[in-house]
Short mmCIF file of C-alpha atoms in Angstrom, two decimals:
data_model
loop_
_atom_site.label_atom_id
_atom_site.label_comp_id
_atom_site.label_asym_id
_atom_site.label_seq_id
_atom_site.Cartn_x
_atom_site.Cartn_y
_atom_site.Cartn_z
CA UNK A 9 -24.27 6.82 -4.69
CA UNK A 10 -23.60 4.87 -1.64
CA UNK A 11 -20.44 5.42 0.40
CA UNK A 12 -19.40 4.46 4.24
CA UNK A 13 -18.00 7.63 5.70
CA UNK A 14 -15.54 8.73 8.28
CA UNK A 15 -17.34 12.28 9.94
CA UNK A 16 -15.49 12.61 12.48
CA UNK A 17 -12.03 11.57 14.74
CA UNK A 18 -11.34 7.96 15.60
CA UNK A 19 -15.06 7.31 15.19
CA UNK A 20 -17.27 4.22 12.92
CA UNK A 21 -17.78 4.64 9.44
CA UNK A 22 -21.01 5.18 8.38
CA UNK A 23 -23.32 4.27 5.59
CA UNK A 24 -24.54 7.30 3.93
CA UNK A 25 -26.26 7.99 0.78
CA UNK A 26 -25.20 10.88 -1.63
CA UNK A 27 -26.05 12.92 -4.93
CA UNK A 28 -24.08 10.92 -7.78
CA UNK A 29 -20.73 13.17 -8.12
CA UNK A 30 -19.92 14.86 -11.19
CA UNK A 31 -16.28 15.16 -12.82
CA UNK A 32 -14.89 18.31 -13.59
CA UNK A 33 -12.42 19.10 -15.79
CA UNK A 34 -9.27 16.26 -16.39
CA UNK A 35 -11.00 14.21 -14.26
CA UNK A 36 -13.43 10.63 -14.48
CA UNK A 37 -16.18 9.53 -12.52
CA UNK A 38 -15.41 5.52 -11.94
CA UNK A 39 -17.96 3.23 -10.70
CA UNK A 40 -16.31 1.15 -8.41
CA UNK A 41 -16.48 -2.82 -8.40
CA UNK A 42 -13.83 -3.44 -5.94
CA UNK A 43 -11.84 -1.61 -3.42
CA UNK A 44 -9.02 -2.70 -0.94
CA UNK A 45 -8.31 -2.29 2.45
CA UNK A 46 -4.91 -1.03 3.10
CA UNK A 47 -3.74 -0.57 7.02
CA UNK A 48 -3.10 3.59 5.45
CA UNK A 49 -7.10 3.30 5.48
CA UNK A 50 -6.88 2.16 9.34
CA UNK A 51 -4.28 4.97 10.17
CA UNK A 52 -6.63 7.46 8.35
CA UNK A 53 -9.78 5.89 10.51
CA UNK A 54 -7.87 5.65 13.57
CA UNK A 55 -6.81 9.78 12.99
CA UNK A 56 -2.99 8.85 13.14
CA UNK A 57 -2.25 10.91 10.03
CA UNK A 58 -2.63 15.10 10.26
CA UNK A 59 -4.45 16.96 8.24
CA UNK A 60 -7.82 15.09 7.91
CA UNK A 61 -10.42 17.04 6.53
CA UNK A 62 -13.87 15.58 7.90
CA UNK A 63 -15.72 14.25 6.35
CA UNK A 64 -13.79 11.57 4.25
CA UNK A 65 -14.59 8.57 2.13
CA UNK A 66 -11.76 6.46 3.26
CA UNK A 67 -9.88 3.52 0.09
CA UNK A 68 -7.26 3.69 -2.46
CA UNK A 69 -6.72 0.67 -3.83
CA UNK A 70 -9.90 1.09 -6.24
CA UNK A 71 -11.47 -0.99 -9.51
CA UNK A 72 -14.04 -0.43 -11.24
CA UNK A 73 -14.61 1.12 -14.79
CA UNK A 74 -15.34 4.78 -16.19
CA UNK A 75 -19.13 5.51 -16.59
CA UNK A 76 -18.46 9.52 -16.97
CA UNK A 77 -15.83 11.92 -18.13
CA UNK A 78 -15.24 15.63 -17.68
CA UNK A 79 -13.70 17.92 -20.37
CA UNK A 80 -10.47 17.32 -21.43
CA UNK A 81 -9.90 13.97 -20.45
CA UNK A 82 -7.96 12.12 -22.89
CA UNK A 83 -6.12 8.59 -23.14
CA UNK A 84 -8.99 7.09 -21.23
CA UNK A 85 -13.14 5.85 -22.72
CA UNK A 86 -16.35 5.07 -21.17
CA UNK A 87 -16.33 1.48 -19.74
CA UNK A 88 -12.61 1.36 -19.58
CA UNK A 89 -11.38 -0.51 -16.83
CA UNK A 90 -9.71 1.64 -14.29
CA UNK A 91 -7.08 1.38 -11.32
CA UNK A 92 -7.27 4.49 -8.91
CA UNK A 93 -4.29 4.36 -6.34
CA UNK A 94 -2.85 6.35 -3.23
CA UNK A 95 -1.42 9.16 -5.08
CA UNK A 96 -3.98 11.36 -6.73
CA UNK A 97 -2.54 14.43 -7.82
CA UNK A 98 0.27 16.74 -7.63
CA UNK A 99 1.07 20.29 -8.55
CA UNK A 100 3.71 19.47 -11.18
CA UNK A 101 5.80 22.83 -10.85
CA UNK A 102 7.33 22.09 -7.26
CA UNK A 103 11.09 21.34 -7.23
CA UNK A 104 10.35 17.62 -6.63
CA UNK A 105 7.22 17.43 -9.32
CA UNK A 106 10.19 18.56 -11.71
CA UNK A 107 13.08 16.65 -10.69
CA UNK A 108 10.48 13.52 -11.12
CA UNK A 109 10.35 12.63 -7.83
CA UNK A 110 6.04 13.59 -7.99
CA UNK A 111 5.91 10.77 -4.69
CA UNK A 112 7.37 14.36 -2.88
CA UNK A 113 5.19 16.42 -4.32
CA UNK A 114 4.64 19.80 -2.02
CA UNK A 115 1.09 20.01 -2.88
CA UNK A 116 -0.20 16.13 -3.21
CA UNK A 117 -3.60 15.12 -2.78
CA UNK A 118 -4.36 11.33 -1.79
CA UNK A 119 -7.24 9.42 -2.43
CA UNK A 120 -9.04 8.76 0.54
CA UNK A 121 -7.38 10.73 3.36
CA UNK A 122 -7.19 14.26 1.16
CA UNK A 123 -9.55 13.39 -1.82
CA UNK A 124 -13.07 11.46 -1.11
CA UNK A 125 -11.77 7.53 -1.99
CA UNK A 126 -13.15 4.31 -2.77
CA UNK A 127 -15.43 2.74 -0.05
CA UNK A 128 -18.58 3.61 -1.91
CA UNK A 129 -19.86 2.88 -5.22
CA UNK A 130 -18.59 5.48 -7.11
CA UNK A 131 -15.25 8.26 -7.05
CA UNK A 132 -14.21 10.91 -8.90
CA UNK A 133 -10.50 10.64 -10.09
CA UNK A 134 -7.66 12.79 -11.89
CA UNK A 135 -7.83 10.71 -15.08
CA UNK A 136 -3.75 11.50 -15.15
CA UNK A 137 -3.33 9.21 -12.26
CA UNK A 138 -5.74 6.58 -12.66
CA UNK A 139 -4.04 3.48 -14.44
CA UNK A 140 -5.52 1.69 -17.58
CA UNK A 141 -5.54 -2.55 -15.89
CA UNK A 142 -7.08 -4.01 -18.67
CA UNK A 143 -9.07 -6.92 -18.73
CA UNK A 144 -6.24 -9.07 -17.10
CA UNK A 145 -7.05 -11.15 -13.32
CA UNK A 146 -10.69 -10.20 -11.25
CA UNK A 147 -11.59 -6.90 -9.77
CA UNK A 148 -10.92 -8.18 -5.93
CA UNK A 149 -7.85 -9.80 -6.74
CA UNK A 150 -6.67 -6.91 -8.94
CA UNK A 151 -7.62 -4.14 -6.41
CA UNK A 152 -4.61 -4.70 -3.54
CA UNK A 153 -2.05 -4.43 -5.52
CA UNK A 154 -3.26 -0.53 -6.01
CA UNK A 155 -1.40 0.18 -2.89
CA UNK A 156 0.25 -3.08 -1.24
CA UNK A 157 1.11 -4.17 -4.72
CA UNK A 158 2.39 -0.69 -5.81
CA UNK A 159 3.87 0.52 -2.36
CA UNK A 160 5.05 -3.25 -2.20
CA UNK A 161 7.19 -2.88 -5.64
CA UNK A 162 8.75 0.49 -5.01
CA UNK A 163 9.82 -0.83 -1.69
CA UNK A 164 12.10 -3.74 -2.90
CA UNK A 165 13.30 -1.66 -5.89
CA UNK A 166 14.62 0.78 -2.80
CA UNK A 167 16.09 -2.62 -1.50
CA UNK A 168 18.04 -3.01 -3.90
CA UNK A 169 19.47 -6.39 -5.21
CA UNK A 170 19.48 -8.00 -1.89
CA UNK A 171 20.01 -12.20 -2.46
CA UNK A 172 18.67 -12.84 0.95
CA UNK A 173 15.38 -10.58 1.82
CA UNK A 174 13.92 -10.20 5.18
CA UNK A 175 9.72 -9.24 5.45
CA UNK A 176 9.01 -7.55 8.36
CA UNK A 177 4.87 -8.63 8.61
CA UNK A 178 3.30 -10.28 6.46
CA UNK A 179 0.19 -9.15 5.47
CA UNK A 180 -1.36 -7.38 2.04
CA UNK A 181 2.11 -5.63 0.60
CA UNK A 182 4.44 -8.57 2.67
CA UNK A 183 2.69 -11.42 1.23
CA UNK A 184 3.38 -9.91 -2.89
CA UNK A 185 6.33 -8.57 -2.02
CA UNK A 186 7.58 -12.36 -1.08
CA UNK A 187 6.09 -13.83 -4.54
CA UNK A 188 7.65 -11.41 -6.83
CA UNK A 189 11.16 -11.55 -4.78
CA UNK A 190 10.98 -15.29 -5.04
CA UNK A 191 9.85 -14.94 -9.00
CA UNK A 192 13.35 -12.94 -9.24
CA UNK A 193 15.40 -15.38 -7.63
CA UNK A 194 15.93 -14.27 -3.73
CA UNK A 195 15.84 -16.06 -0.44
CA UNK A 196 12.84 -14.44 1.55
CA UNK A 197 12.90 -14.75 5.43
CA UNK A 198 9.19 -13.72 6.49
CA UNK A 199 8.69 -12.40 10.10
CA UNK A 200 5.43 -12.12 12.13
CA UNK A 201 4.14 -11.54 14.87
CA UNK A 202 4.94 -13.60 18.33
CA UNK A 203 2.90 -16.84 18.24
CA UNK A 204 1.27 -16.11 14.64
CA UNK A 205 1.53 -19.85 13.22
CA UNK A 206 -0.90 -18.93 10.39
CA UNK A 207 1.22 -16.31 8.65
CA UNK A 208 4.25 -18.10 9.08
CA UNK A 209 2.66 -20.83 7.41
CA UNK A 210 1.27 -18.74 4.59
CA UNK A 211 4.42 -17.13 3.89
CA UNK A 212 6.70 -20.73 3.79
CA UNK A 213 3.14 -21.92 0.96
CA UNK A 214 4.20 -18.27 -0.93
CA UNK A 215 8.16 -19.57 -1.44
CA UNK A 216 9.62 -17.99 2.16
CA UNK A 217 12.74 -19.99 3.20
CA UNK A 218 12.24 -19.27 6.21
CA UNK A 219 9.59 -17.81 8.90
CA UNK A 220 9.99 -17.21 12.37
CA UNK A 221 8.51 -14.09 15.22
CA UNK A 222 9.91 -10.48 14.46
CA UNK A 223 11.90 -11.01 17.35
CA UNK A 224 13.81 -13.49 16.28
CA UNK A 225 17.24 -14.26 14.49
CA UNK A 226 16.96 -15.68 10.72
CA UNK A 227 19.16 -18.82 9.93
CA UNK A 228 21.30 -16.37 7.88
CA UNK A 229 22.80 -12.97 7.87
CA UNK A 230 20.51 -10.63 5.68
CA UNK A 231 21.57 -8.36 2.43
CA UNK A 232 18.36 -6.01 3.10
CA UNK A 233 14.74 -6.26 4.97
CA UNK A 234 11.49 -4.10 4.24
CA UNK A 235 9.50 -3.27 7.35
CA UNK A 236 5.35 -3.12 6.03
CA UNK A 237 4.57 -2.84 10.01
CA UNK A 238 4.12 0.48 11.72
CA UNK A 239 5.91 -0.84 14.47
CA UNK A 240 8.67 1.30 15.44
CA UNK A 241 10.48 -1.12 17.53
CA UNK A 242 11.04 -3.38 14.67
CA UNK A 243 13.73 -1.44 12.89
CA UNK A 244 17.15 -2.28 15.62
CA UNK A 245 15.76 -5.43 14.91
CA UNK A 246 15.90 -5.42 11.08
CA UNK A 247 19.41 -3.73 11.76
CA UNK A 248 20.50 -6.40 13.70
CA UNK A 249 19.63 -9.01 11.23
CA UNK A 250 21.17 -7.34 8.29
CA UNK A 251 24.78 -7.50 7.20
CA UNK A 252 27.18 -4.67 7.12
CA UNK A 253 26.36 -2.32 4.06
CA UNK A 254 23.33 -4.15 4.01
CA UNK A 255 19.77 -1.33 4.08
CA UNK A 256 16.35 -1.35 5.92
CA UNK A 257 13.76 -0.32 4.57
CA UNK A 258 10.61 1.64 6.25
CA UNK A 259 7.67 1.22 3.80
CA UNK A 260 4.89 2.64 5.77
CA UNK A 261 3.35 5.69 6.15
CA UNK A 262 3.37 6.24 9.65
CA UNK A 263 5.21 3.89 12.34
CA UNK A 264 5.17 3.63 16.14
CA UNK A 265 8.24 5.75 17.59
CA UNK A 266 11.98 3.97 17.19
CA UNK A 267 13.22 3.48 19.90
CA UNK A 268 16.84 4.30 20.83
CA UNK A 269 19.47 1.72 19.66
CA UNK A 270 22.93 1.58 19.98
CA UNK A 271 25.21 2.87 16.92
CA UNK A 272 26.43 -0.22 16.44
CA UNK A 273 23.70 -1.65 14.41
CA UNK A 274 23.78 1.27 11.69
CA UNK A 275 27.68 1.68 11.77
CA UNK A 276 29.26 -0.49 8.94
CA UNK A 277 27.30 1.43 6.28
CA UNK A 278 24.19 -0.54 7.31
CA UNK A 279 21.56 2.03 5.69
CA UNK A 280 17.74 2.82 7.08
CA UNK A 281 15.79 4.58 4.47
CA UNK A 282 12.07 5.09 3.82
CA UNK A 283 9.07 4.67 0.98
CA UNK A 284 7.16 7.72 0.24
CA UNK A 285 3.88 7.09 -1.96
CA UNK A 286 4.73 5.97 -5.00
CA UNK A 287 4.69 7.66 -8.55
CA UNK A 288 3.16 6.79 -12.30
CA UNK A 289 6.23 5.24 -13.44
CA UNK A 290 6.06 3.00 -10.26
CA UNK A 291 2.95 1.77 -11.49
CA UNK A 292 3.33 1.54 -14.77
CA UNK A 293 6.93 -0.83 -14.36
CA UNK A 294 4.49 -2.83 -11.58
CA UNK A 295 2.24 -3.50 -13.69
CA UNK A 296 4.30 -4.64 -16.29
CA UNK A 297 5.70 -7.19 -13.99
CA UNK A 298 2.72 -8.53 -12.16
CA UNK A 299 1.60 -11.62 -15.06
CA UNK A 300 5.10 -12.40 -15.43
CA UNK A 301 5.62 -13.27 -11.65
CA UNK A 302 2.56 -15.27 -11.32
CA UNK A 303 1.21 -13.14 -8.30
CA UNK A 304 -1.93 -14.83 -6.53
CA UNK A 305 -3.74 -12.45 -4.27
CA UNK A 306 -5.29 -13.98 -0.78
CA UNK A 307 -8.31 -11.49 -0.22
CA UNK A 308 -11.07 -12.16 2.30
CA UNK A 309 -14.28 -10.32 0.69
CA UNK A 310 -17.05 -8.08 2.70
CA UNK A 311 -19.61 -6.14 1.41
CA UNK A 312 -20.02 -2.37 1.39
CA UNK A 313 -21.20 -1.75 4.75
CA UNK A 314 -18.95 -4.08 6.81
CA UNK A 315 -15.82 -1.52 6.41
CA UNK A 316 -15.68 -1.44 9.81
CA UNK A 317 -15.39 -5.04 9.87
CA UNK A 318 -12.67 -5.24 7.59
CA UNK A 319 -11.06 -2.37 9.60
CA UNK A 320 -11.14 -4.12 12.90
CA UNK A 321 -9.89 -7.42 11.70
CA UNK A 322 -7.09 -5.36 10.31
CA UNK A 323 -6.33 -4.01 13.55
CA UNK A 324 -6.40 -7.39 15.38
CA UNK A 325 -3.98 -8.73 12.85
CA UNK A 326 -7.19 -11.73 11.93
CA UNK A 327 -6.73 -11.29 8.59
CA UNK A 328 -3.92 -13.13 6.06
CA UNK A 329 -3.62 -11.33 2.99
CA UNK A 330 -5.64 -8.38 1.97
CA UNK A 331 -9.34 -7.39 3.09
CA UNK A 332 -11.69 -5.76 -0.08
CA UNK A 333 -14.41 -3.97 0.01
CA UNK A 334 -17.50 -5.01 -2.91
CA UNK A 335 -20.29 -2.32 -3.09
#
């Protein structure tokens, strides 16, 4: 097998050639067709997350389809087509595992920052948490919604039945986020970045009302807002633009400090909350959902070993919709 590697802190990936991995027991050995690039991926590369045990095959929005089973697999066959996502396993006797809240999970593992992932040509997976897809939409426009799609969904359920939506940037999770919120019915006001015409474009062609800079007022008070950048000094802003009992929502996994704000944005029972993974059930009501609401998927292709490609346009904000990976 092929696979671009991360050896060491905040350095490139590189292209390295292994022994084919074997599956052990419960688990599935998926050749990979398609893998997305998720900003968690850059936060891994860039060593903003603890615990990174070197070295690490970064990706977790994988596709591809099972060419090798270990013992004791079952509800999965050879050549079915497979979905491997963030969360990879957890311990299933910790108080959270049992109150079904497995996204808490004391002892997780996550596929590509804990468990080897998917920029390569092949994984090994816990066949419990790899999803059955189907046949339905192509590998690179299927492979986003693994995380951006999944992390994306469990985010505006959090939300709750907000009318008028805010999207704090607009890239892989803001821009299906927006379709299925318009699909349901809501008024979504997209914000970007200062001076990005682009995305404000792109999000007014996906069914945004309205699209403006982060640091600006929408036209109309807000029920609730999702903030998909790890920028810290976003949330008095999504405060500030939501109504009183209306909620923000932090769907990221790590975020730039907050910065102090005064109590009178969160007083009113405004509400800040955050997303934390996501769990089976998440999936399995996403994808459920996703042919109903018509989702189309912008991806920008790049082959194997431009990763760090990918990675640095994600960085520079260059890239509208989602980046994915095709060994």
């Amino acid at each position: 097998m092929r696979a671009m590697v991360l050896s060491a802190s905040a350095t490139p990936l590189q292209m390295q050639e292994r022994d084919d991995p074997i599956p052990g027991d419960g688990e599935i050995r998926v050749k990979i067709s398609a893998c997305g690039v998720c900003r968690t991926d850059l936060h891994v590369v860039d060593s903003e997350l603890p615990g990174i045990r070197y070295p690490i095959i970064p990706g977790h929005e994988i596709v591809g389809s099972i060419d090798l089973m270990g013992i004791g697999v079952t509800g999965h066959q050879i050549g079915d087509r497979i979905g491997i996502p963030w969360l990879g396993y957890t311990c299933g006797v910790c108080r959270y595992c049992r109150l079904g809240m497995e996204n808490l999970c004391d002892r997780p593992l996550f596929t590509g920052y804990t468990r080897d992932g998917g920029f390569a040509t092949h994984t090994i997976a816990d066949a419990r948490y790899a999803f059955a897809i189907g046949r339905t939409g192509d590998d690179v426009s299927v492979a986003p919604l693994l995380c951006a799609g999944l992390i994306g969904w469990r985010s505006l359920v959090i939300a709750g039945n907000a009318e008028r939506l805010g999207i704090y940037g607009f890239g892989a999770a803001g821009h299906i986020v927006a379709q299925i919120a318009a699909w349901q019915g809501r008024s979504v006001f997209a914000f970007t970045r200062t001076g990005d015409v682009a995305a404000q474009d792109f999000a007014r062609q996906l069914g945004a009302v309205w699209a403006g800079a982060s640091d600006q007022r929408p036209p109309a008070v807000l029920d609730a807002a999702i903030i998909y950048a790890p920028a810290g000094e976003l949330v008095p802003l999504a405060l500030r633009a939501v109504r009183k009992g209306g909620r923000v929502v932090c769907a990221g996994i790590h975020m730039s400090d907050i910065p102090s704000f005064p109590y009178s944005l969160l007083w009113e029972e405004r509400q800040l909350l955050s997303v934390a993974n996501l769990t089976r059930q998440d999936g399995i009501g996403f994808f459920k959902i996703v042919p109903q609401a018509g989702i189309h998927i912008r991806t920008t292709t790049f082959p194997l070993d431009k990763a760090n490609d990918a990675l640095a346009m994600l960085r520079a904000g260059q890239l509208l919709g989602a980046a994915v990976l095709q060994p």
